[in-house]
C-alpha positions in Angstrom: -21.2 -59.5 -108.1 -22.3 -58.0 -104.9 -25.7 -56.4 -104.4 -26.3 -52.9 -103.2 -27.8 -53.9 -99.8 -24.7 -55.9 -99.0 -22.6 -52.9 -99.7 -24.6 -50.8 -97.3 -24.2 -53.4 -94.6 -20.5 -53.3 -95.0 -20.4 -49.6 -94.6 -22.5 -49.8 -91.4 -20.2 -52.4 -90.0 -17.2 -50.3 -90.7 -18.8 -47.3 -89.1 -19.6 -49.4 -86.0 -16.0 -50.7 -85.8 -14.6 -47.2 -86.1 -16.9 -46.0 -83.4 -15.9 -48.9 -81.1 -12.2 -48.2 -81.8 -12.7 -44.5 -81.0 -14.5 -45.4 -77.8 -11.7 -47.8 -76.8 -9.1 -45.1 -77.5 -11.1 -42.6 -75.5 -11.3 -45.1 -72.6 -7.6 -45.7 -72.7 -6.9 -42.0 -72.6 -9.3 -41.6 -69.7 -7.5 -44.4 -67.8 -4.2 -42.7 -68.5 -5.5 -39.4 -67.2 -6.8 -41.1 -64.1 -3.5 -42.8 -63.5 -1.7 -39.5 -64.0 -4.0 -37.7 -61.6 -3.0 -40.1 -58.8 -4.7 -39.4 -55.6 -6.4 -36.2 -56.7 -10.1 -36.8 -55.8 -11.8 -33.5 -56.4 -14.9 -32.4 -58.0 -13.2 -31.3 -61.3 -12.1 -34.9 -62.0 -15.7 -36.3 -61.4 -17.2 -33.7 -63.8 -14.6 -34.6 -66.5 -15.3 -38.3 -66.2 -19.1 -37.6 -66.7 -18.3 -35.5 -69.7 -16.3 -38.3 -71.2 -19.1 -40.8 -70.8 -21.5 -38.4 -72.4 -19.2 -37.9 -75.4 -18.8 -41.7 -75.9 -22.6 -42.2 -76.1 -22.8 -39.4 -78.7 -20.0 -40.9 -80.7 -21.8 -44.3 -80.9 -25.0 -42.8 -82.3 -23.3 -40.4 -84.8 -22.0 -41.1 -88.2 -18.6 -42.5 -89.0 -17.6 -39.2 -90.5 -17.9 -37.5 -87.2 -15.8 -40.1 -85.4 -12.5 -38.3 -86.1 -13.8 -35.0 -84.8 -15.2 -36.6 -81.7 -11.9 -38.3 -81.1 -10.0 -35.0 -81.4 -12.4 -33.2 -79.1 -12.2 -36.0 -76.5 -8.5 -36.0 -76.7 -8.4 -32.2 -76.1 -10.8 -32.4 -73.1 -8.8 -35.2 -71.7 -5.6 -33.3 -72.0 -7.2 -30.4 -70.2 -8.5 -32.8 -67.5 -5.0 -34.2 -67.1 -3.6 -30.7 -66.7 -6.2 -29.8 -64.1 -5.7 -32.9 -62.2 -1.9 -32.4 -62.3 -2.3 -28.8 -61.0 -4.6 -30.0 -58.2 -2.1 -32.8 -57.3 0.8 -30.3 -57.3 -1.1 -27.9 -54.9 -2.1 -30.8 -52.6 1.5 -32.1 -52.7 2.8 -28.6 -51.8 0.3 -28.2 -48.9 1.1 -31.7 -47.6 4.8 -31.0 -47.8 4.4 -27.8 -45.8 2.2 -29.4 -43.2 4.7 -32.3 -43.0 7.6 -29.8 -42.6 5.8 -27.9 -39.8 4.8 -31.1 -38.1 8.4 -32.4 -38.3 9.7 -29.1 -36.9 7.2 -29.2 -34.1 7.9 -32.8 -33.2 11.6 -32.6 -33.7 13.1 -33.3 -30.2 16.4 -31.8 -31.1 14.8 -28.4 -32.0 12.8 -28.4 -28.8 15.8 -29.4 -26.7 17.8 -26.7 -28.3 15.2 -24.0 -27.6 14.9 -25.2 -24.0 18.7 -25.2 -23.7 18.8 -21.6 -25.0 16.1 -20.6 -22.6 17.8 -22.3 -19.7 21.1 -20.7 -20.6 19.6 -17.3 -20.6 17.9 -18.0 -17.2 21.2 -19.3 -15.8 23.0 -16.2 -17.0 20.4 -14.0 -15.4 20.4 -16.0 -12.2 24.2 -15.8 -12.1 24.2 -12.1 -12.6 21.5 -11.6 -9.9 23.4 -13.8 -7.5 26.6 -11.8 -8.1 24.8 -8.6 -7.4 23.3 -10.1 -4.2 26.8 -11.0 -3.1 28.1 -7.5 -3.9 25.2 -6.0 -1.8 26.0 -8.4 1.1 29.7 -7.6 0.9 28.9 -3.8 0.9 26.6 -4.3 3.8 29.2 -6.2 5.8 31.8 -3.5 5.1 29.3 -0.8 6.2 28.6 -2.7 9.3 32.3 -3.1 10.1 33.1 0.6 9.4 31.0 1.6 12.5 33.7 0.1 14.7 36.2 2.6 13.5 36.6 6.2 14.6 34.8 8.6 12.2 36.1 11.9 13.6 39.0 12.9 15.8 37.1 15.4 18.1 34.2 14.8 20.5 32.7 18.2 19.6 30.3 16.4 17.2 27.4 15.0 19.2 27.5 11.3 19.9 31.3 10.9 20.4 32.3 9.2 17.2 36.0 9.2 18.2 36.0 5.7 19.9 37.3 2.7 18.0 35.6 -0.6 18.6 32.5 0.9 20.1 29.8 2.5 17.8 28.0 5.5 19.2 25.3 8.0 18.1 24.7 8.0 14.4 27.2 5.1 13.9 24.5 2.9 15.5 22.1 3.7 12.7 24.6 2.8 10.0 25.4 -0.4 11.9 21.7 -1.4 11.8 21.5 -0.5 8.1 24.5 -2.7 7.3 23.2 -5.6 9.3 19.8 -5.5 7.5 21.5 -5.3 4.1 23.5 -8.5 4.8 20.4 -10.4 6.1 18.1 -9.4 3.2 20.8 -10.0 0.6 21.4 -13.6 2.0 17.6 -14.1 2.0 17.5 -13.1 -1.6 20.2 -15.7 -2.3 17.9 -18.3 -0.7 20.0 -19.0 2.3 18.2 -21.5 4.5 16.7 -19.9 7.6 16.5 -16.4 6.1 14.0 -16.9 3.3 11.1 -15.8 5.6 12.5 -12.3 5.5 11.5 -11.7 1.8 8.2 -13.6 1.1 7.3 -11.1 -1.6 10.8 -10.8 -3.2 14.1 -9.2 -2.1 14.8 -6.7 -4.9 12.6 -3.8 -3.8 13.6 -4.3 -0.2 17.3 -4.3 -0.9 17.0 -1.2 -3.0 15.3 0.7 -0.2 17.7 -0.6 2.4 20.7 0.4 0.2 19.3 3.9 -0.2 18.7 4.0 3.6 22.2 3.0 4.5 23.7 5.4 1.9 21.5 8.3 3.0 22.1 7.8 6.8 25.9 7.4 6.4 26.3 10.3 4.0 24.0 12.5 6.1 26.4 11.9 9.0 29.5 12.6 6.9 28.0 15.9 5.7 26.9 16.9 9.2 30.4 16.3 10.5 31.8 18.4 7.6 29.3 21.2 8.2 29.5 21.4 12.0 33.3 20.9 12.3 34.3 22.9 9.2 35.2 20.6 6.4 35.7 17.0 5.3 39.2 17.2 6.7 37.7 16.4 10.1 36.9 12.9 9.0 39.0 10.1 10.3 39.8 7.1 8.0 36.8 5.3 9.5 34.5 7.9 8.2 35.9 7.7 4.7 35.6 3.9 4.8 32.0 4.2 5.9 31.2 6.6 3.0 32.7 4.4 0.4 31.4 1.1 1.8 27.8 2.5 2.1 27.9 3.3 -1.7 28.7 -0.4 -2.6 25.2 -1.7 -1.8 23.7 0.7 -4.3 24.4 -2.2 -6.8 21.0 -3.4 -5.7 19.5 -0.8 -8.0 20.7 -3.0 -10.9 19.0 -6.1 -9.6 16.3 -7.6 -11.8 12.8 -7.4 -10.5 11.7 -10.5 -8.5 8.5 -9.2 -7.0 6.0 -12.0 -6.6 2.8 -12.8 -5.0 3.6 -14.2 -1.5 3.0 -17.9 -1.3 0.9 -19.3 1.5 3.2 -19.4 4.4 3.9 -22.6 6.3 1.4 -23.0 9.0 2.9 -22.3 12.4 1.6 -23.6 15.7 -0.5 -21.1 17.7 2.3 -20.6 20.3 4.8 -19.8 17.6 2.5 -17.2 16.0 2.0 -15.6 19.4 5.8 -15.5 19.9 6.0 -13.8 16.5 3.5 -11.1 17.6 5.3 -10.6 20.9 8.7 -10.2 19.1 7.2 -7.8 16.6 5.7 -5.6 19.3 8.8 -5.7 21.3 10.9 -4.6 18.3 8.4 -1.9 17.6 8.5 -0.7 21.2 12.2 -0.5 21.1 12.3 1.4 17.8 9.7 4.0 19.0 11.4 4.4 22.4 14.7 5.0 20.6 13.2 7.6 18.4 11.5 9.5 21.2 14.6 9.3 23.4 17.1 10.7 20.9 19.1 13.2 22.7 20.0 15.6 19.9 18.6 16.8 16.6 21.2 15.3 14.3 20.5 11.8 15.7 16.8 12.3 15.3 17.1 13.3 11.7 19.3 10.3 11.0 16.7 8.1 12.8 13.9 9.5 10.6 15.9 8.8 7.4 16.7 5.2 8.4 13.3 4.5 9.9 11.5 5.6 6.8 13.5 3.5 4.4 13.5 0.4 6.7 9.7 0.7 7.1 9.2 0.9 3.4 11.6 -2.1 2.8 9.8 -4.3 5.3 6.5 -3.4 3.6 7.9 -4.2 0.1 9.4 -7.5 1.3 6.0 -8.8 2.4 7.1 -9.2 6.0 4.6 -6.6 7.3 1.8 -8.4 5.5 2.8 -11.7 7.1 2.8 -10.2 10.6 -0.5 -8.5 9.9 -2.0 -11.7 8.8 -0.9 -13.4 12.0 -2.3 -10.4 14.0 -5.6 -10.8 12.2 -5.8 -14.4 13.1 -5.1 -13.6 16.8 -6.8 -10.3 17.2 -7.2 -10.5 21.0 -3.6 -11.5 21.5 -2.4 -8.7 19.2 -4.6 -6.2 21.1 -3.2 -7.3 24.5 0.4 -7.3 23.2 -0.1 -3.8 21.8 -1.5 -2.5 25.1 1.3 -4.2 27.1 4.0 -2.8 24.8 2.5 0.7 25.2 2.1 0.4 29.0 5.7 -0.7 29.4 7.0 2.5 27.8 7.2 4.8 30.9 9.2 2.1 32.7 11.9 2.2 30.1 12.6 5.9 30.8 15.0 7.3 33.3 13.5 10.8 33.3 10.1 12.3 32.7 11.2 14.3 29.7 10.0 11.9 27.1 7.1 10.6 29.1 5.6 14.1 28.9 6.0 13.9 25.1 4.3 10.5 25.1 1.3 11.8 27.2 0.8 14.7 24.7 1.0 12.2 21.8 -1.7 10.1 23.5 -3.9 13.1 23.9 -3.3 14.2 20.3 -4.0 10.6 19.1 -7.3 10.4 21.1 -8.6 13.6 19.6 -7.4 12.6 16.1 -9.5 9.4 16.4 -12.6 11.5 17.3 -11.9 13.6 14.2 -11.5 10.5 12.2 -15.2 9.7 12.7 -16.2 13.0 11.3 -13.7 13.2 8.4 -12.6 9.5 7.8 -16.0 7.8 8.2 -18.7 10.4 7.5 -16.6 12.5 5.0 -17.3 15.9 6.7 -14.4 18.4 6.4 -14.2 19.9 9.9 -11.5 22.7 10.3 -12.5 23.8 13.8 -12.4 20.4 15.6 -9.9 21.6 18.2 -12.6 23.8 19.7 -14.3 20.7 21.1 -11.1 19.7 22.8 -11.1 23.3 24.3 -14.7 22.9 25.4 -13.9 19.8 27.4 -10.7 21.3 28.9 -12.5 24.5 30.0 -15.4 22.7 31.4 -13.1 20.4 33.5 -11.1 23.4 34.6 -14.3 25.2 35.8 -15.6 22.3 37.9 -12.4 20.8 39.3 -11.6 23.2 42.1 -9.3 25.7 40.4 -8.6 28.8 42.4 -9.4 30.9 39.3 -12.7 29.1 38.5 -15.7 31.4 38.4 -17.9 28.6 39.9 -15.8 27.6 42.9 -16.8 23.9 42.9 -14.6 20.8 42.9 -16.2 17.7 41.5 -14.7 14.2 41.3 -12.8 13.3 38.2 -15.5 11.0 36.8 -18.1 13.7 37.2 -15.9 16.3 35.4 -15.3 13.8 32.6 -19.1 13.2 32.2 -19.8 17.0 32.3 -17.0 17.8 29.9 -18.2 15.1 27.4 -21.9 16.3 27.7 -21.0 20.0 27.2 -18.9 19.1 24.1 -21.8 16.9 22.8 -24.2 19.9 23.2 -21.8 22.2 21.4 -21.5 19.6 18.6 -25.3 19.4 18.2 -25.8 23.1 18.4 -23.1 23.8 15.8 -23.9 20.8 13.6 -27.7 21.2 13.4 -27.8 24.4 11.4 -24.7 23.8 9.4 -24.6 20.1 8.3 -27.0 20.7 5.5 -24.1 22.5 3.8 -21.6 20.5 1.7 -17.9 20.6 0.8 -16.1 23.9 1.1 -19.1 25.7 2.7 -19.2 23.3 5.6 -15.4 23.6 6.0 -15.7 27.5 6.2 -18.5 27.2 8.8 -16.5 24.9 11.0 -13.4 27.0 10.6 -15.5 30.0 11.8 -16.7 28.0 14.8 -13.2 27.3 15.9 -12.2 30.9 15.7 -15.4 32.0 17.4 -14.7 29.7 20.4 -11.2 31.0 20.8 -12.3 34.7 20.6 -15.2 34.0 23.0 -13.1 32.5 25.7 -10.6 35.4 25.3 -13.4 37.9 25.9 -15.1 36.3 28.9 -12.7 38.1 31.3 -15.1 40.4 33.1 -14.4 43.4 31.0 -15.6 42.5 27.5 -18.1 40.1 28.9 -19.0 38.0 31.9 -16.1 36.8 34.0 -16.0 33.1 33.3 -12.7 32.1 31.6 -10.4 34.9 32.8 -9.9 35.9 29.2 -6.4 35.6 27.8 -5.0 34.6 31.2 -7.0 31.4 31.1 -7.7 29.2 34.1 -4.5 28.2 36.0 -3.9 26.1 39.1 -6.0 23.2 38.1 -5.4 20.6 40.8 -3.9 17.2 40.0 -6.2 14.2 39.7 -7.2 12.1 42.7 -9.0 8.9 41.7 -10.2 6.8 44.6 -7.3 8.0 46.8 -4.7 7.6 44.0 -2.9 10.9 43.9 -1.6 11.6 40.4 0.8 14.3 41.7 2.9 11.7 43.6 5.0 8.8 42.4 3.8 5.3 43.2 5.2 1.8 43.2 3.3 -0.9 41.3 4.5 -4.4 41.5 7.9 -3.1 42.5 8.1 -0.7 39.6 8.3 3.0 40.2 5.5 5.0 38.5 6.4 8.7 38.3 4.2 11.8 38.2 3.8 11.9 34.4 3.7 8.1 34.1 0.4 8.3 36.1 -1.2 10.5 33.4 0.4 8.4 30.7 -1.3 5.2 31.9 -4.6 7.1 32.4 -4.5 8.5 28.8 -3.7 5.0 27.6 -6.9 3.7 29.1 -8.8 6.7 27.6 -7.3 5.9 24.2 -8.3 2.2 24.5 -11.9 3.4 25.4 -12.0 5.6 22.3 -10.6 2.8 20.1 -13.4 0.5 21.3 -16.0 3.2 20.6 -14.6 3.9 17.2 -14.4 0.2 16.2 -17.9 -0.6 17.4 -19.3 2.5 15.6 -17.5 1.7 12.4 -18.8 -1.9 12.2 -22.3 -0.9 13.2 -25.3 0.0 11.0 -24.7 3.7 11.5 -21.0 3.2 10.6 -22.0 1.7 7.3 -24.4 4.6 6.8 -21.5 7.0 7.4 -19.4 5.3 4.7 -22.3 5.4 2.3 -22.8 9.2 2.9 -19.1 9.7 2.4 -19.0 7.9 -0.9 -22.2 9.3 -2.4 -24.7 11.2 -0.3 -27.3 11.4 -3.1 -27.2 7.6 -3.7 -27.3 7.0 0.1 -30.3 9.3 0.5 -32.1 7.5 -2.4 -31.6 4.2 -0.6 -33.4 5.6 2.4 -30.6 6.9 4.6 -31.4 10.1 6.5 -28.2 12.0 5.6 -28.7 14.9 8.0 -29.4 12.7 11.0 -26.5 10.4 10.2 -24.1 13.3 9.8 -25.3 14.9 13.0 -24.6 11.7 15.0 -21.1 11.6 13.6 -20.5 15.3 14.5 -21.9 14.8 18.0 -19.9 11.6 18.7 -16.7 13.1 17.5 -17.2 16.2 19.7 -17.9 13.9 22.7 -14.7 12.0 22.3 -12.7 15.2 22.0 -14.4 16.6 25.2 -13.3 13.4 27.1 -9.7 14.0 26.0 -9.9 17.7 26.9 -10.8 16.9 30.6 -7.7 14.9 31.0 -5.6 17.5 29.2 -6.7 20.2 31.6 -5.6 18.3 34.6 -2.3 17.2 33.0 -1.4 20.7 31.8 -2.6 22.4 35.0 -3.9 25.4 33.1 -5.9 26.2 30.0 -5.5 29.3 27.8 -7.1 30.3 24.5 -3.8 30.1 22.6 -3.9 26.3 23.0 -6.9 26.0 20.7 -6.0 27.7 17.4 -6.5 26.6 13.8 -2.8 26.4 13.0 0.4 26.9 14.8 3.9 25.4 15.4 2.7 23.3 18.4 0.2 20.5 18.3 -2.7 20.0 18.9 -4.4 22.4 16.6 -7.1 21.9 13.9 -4.6 21.8 11.1 -2.4 19.3 12.8 -5.4 17.1 13.7 -6.6 17.1 10.2 -3.1 16.3 8.8 -2.8 13.4 11.3 -6.0 11.8 10.1 -5.1 12.2 6.4 -1.5 11.3 6.8 -2.1 8.3 8.9 -5.0 6.9 6.9 -8.6 8.0 7.0 -11.2 5.5 8.2 -8.7 3.4 10.1 -7.7 3.1 13.8 -3.9 2.7 13.6 -3.5 5.4 11.0 -4.5 8.5 13.0 -2.6 7.2 16.0 0.6 6.8 14.0 -0.1 10.1 12.2 -0.6 11.9 15.5 2.6 10.4 16.9 4.6 11.6 14.0 3.1 15.1 13.7 3.6 15.7 17.4 7.0 14.1 17.7 8.6 15.6 14.5 8.1 19.3 15.4 9.1 18.6 19.0 12.4 17.0 18.0 13.0 19.6 15.2 12.9 22.5 17.7 16.7 22.9 17.4 16.1 24.2 13.9 14.4 27.3 15.4 13.3 29.5 12.5 13.6 26.6 10.0 11.4 24.3 12.1 8.2 24.7 10.1 10.1 24.6 6.8 11.6 21.2 7.6 8.3 20.0 8.9 6.5 21.1 5.7 9.1 19.3 3.6 8.7 16.2 5.6 4.9 16.3 5.1 5.4 16.9 1.3 7.6 13.8 1.1 5.2 11.7 3.1 2.2 12.7 1.0 4.2 12.3 -2.3 5.2 8.7 -1.6 2.2 7.7 0.4 -0.8 9.7 -0.8 -3.3 7.2 0.6 -1.9 7.4 4.1 0.7 5.5 6.1 -1.9 2.8 7.1 -4.7 3.1 4.6 -7.8 1.1 4.3 -8.6 -1.2 1.3 -10.8 1.4 -0.4 -8.0 4.0 -0.3 -5.6 1.5 -1.8 -8.0 0.9 -4.6 -8.4 4.6 -5.4 -4.7 5.4 -5.4 -3.3 2.1 -6.9 -5.9 1.3 -9.5 -3.6 1.6 -12.5 -0.4 0.1 -10.9 1.0 -3.3 -11.7 0.2 -4.7 -8.3 -3.5 -3.8 -8.7 -4.4 -7.5 -8.9 -3.2 -7.9 -5.3 -5.5 -5.1 -4.2 -8.7 -6.7 -5.6 -9.0 -4.3 -8.5 -11.5 -5.5 -11.1 -9.8 -6.3 -14.4 -11.2 -6.5 -17.9 -11.4 -9.7 -20.0 -12.9 -10.3 -23.4 -15.9 -12.6 -23.8 -15.3 -15.6 -26.0 -18.6 -15.1 -27.9 -19.1 -11.4 -28.3 -15.8 -9.8 -27.4 -17.5 -7.6 -24.8 -15.6 -6.6 -21.7 -16.8 -8.3 -18.5 -15.5 -7.5 -15.0 -13.7 -10.2 -13.1 -12.8 -9.8 -9.4 -9.2 -10.1 -8.6 -8.0 -12.7 -6.2 
């Protein structure tokens, strides 16, 4: 018979065995859960394992009756742990699968090759289309060129005699030039070796402009023939061929854009660069001479159409920038070449007709440069500037021995030049001192009044309404020709075997005067006072705050501009042989006058040297050559100005600041040094970055 303590011991041993079995089962379940979770090493699994261990300890110390409950609880928790681990494993597996798929796609050489092949195919298709269009343009240009060797009309009544087969004449020459340029630039766009230098900035824009120029010039000729001869029936087959052929190059309008920043050109030897400059100035001289020497109005209008489009095309192609860069690298050579090209002009003329026009252009350009100091550098709107030209001319007329002079003296030319310049300087100071404290429109009104007061005053100094000084409306005639150190300007001379006619003498003299004015302008512009002028022009308040005496600086500009105009006036008086008040009005159909002078500065490009010279040449030449329009002369001239200012508001030859102002929001702004905005990596704030 067993005792009671033995029975209790047996119960305790059974309880311990049951607890150990429960613990073993729990451990097996935990191991199974860990194997099922696999590689899922997250925080949830660690926490579950800790909970299992805690439960095992509690089961060991509890009674056997609680073992089953503990086992069930552990089993439930382990099941939940297994489910959580499986979910985590599934999520990780999905993420790894996606990353693996993306990596496979990114590293798949077949996919990359396919994308590159598609891109290359698209590029090849675009290149093929572009090449085809280039060939169409070249073919149309060649056909246009060839059409000029056919007769365009059957009668010689149309100016230029377009009835000859095999010999282009008149307006046909312009179409011939346009066709040749189209062929050359189209081949350059195709990358033909030896012609790539024609389009360093791309050929598309240049080809478009040339196509429009060829079409416009040819169809202008066709319409002129129809209007003057009474219908299109007067066209010969050659004219029809030319009209159709000139329309073919308009395919250039469909060309894809290929504008690009010009690459650094291949460095040429110095002698080659000098030859490029000489060739450029020679071509320019020939083009200008041809335009001035046009014999009839129809040819001049056609010349203007073609010259405008060709100039724009050369600019868009980057060729002008290339030549300008070479000229900047060889400033002295460029200056000498420009002077020589200008000096050769009178020797290319058979008559003095166009030399007279050239002399007037030089006078006009000289005065425009003087006005450019006042308007372009200092920013002062002067509407009566032509009066200073009149002051110099009247002064020279009074002291140069004219029979109508009230003084009865005849001074040498250099003395009359100095006196004329000094008197103009005095007038500039006298007028500027009390008025330059005005600004904007008020200053313009005062200067306009000064110009009119000068004209009225010289008209009244006739001995009746005032002292007899200027002979009133009759002016001062019979001004003798210049005689400088025995060189009589009224007689032709032979220089180095070349015949220099009467007006060629004055042309060369005015060319020297223009060179003098250019030197004065350039030195003044680059000086300390020149920088002060620019500061006053941009912001007078800020310039004054920085210590610049605005009144003194503006008065110097006014006085210097008046002096240069007075110098030009002394030569004008001797060249014209007479001076009358009607030559110095604010506005009129004949230059120079204040309105034309101001237009020359603005149109050419304020603050530059070449701009006003080119503007003066155009504004004098265009009205002179449009005289055949008679009553419609000013209308055509006004339309020409509107077109020029519409397509070139900053001027024909603007400075960098004007480009920045007018092209700030265009796509090529980066090439003009326009600051662009970029986001800061840390704060996202916009910071300015200077363009290259």
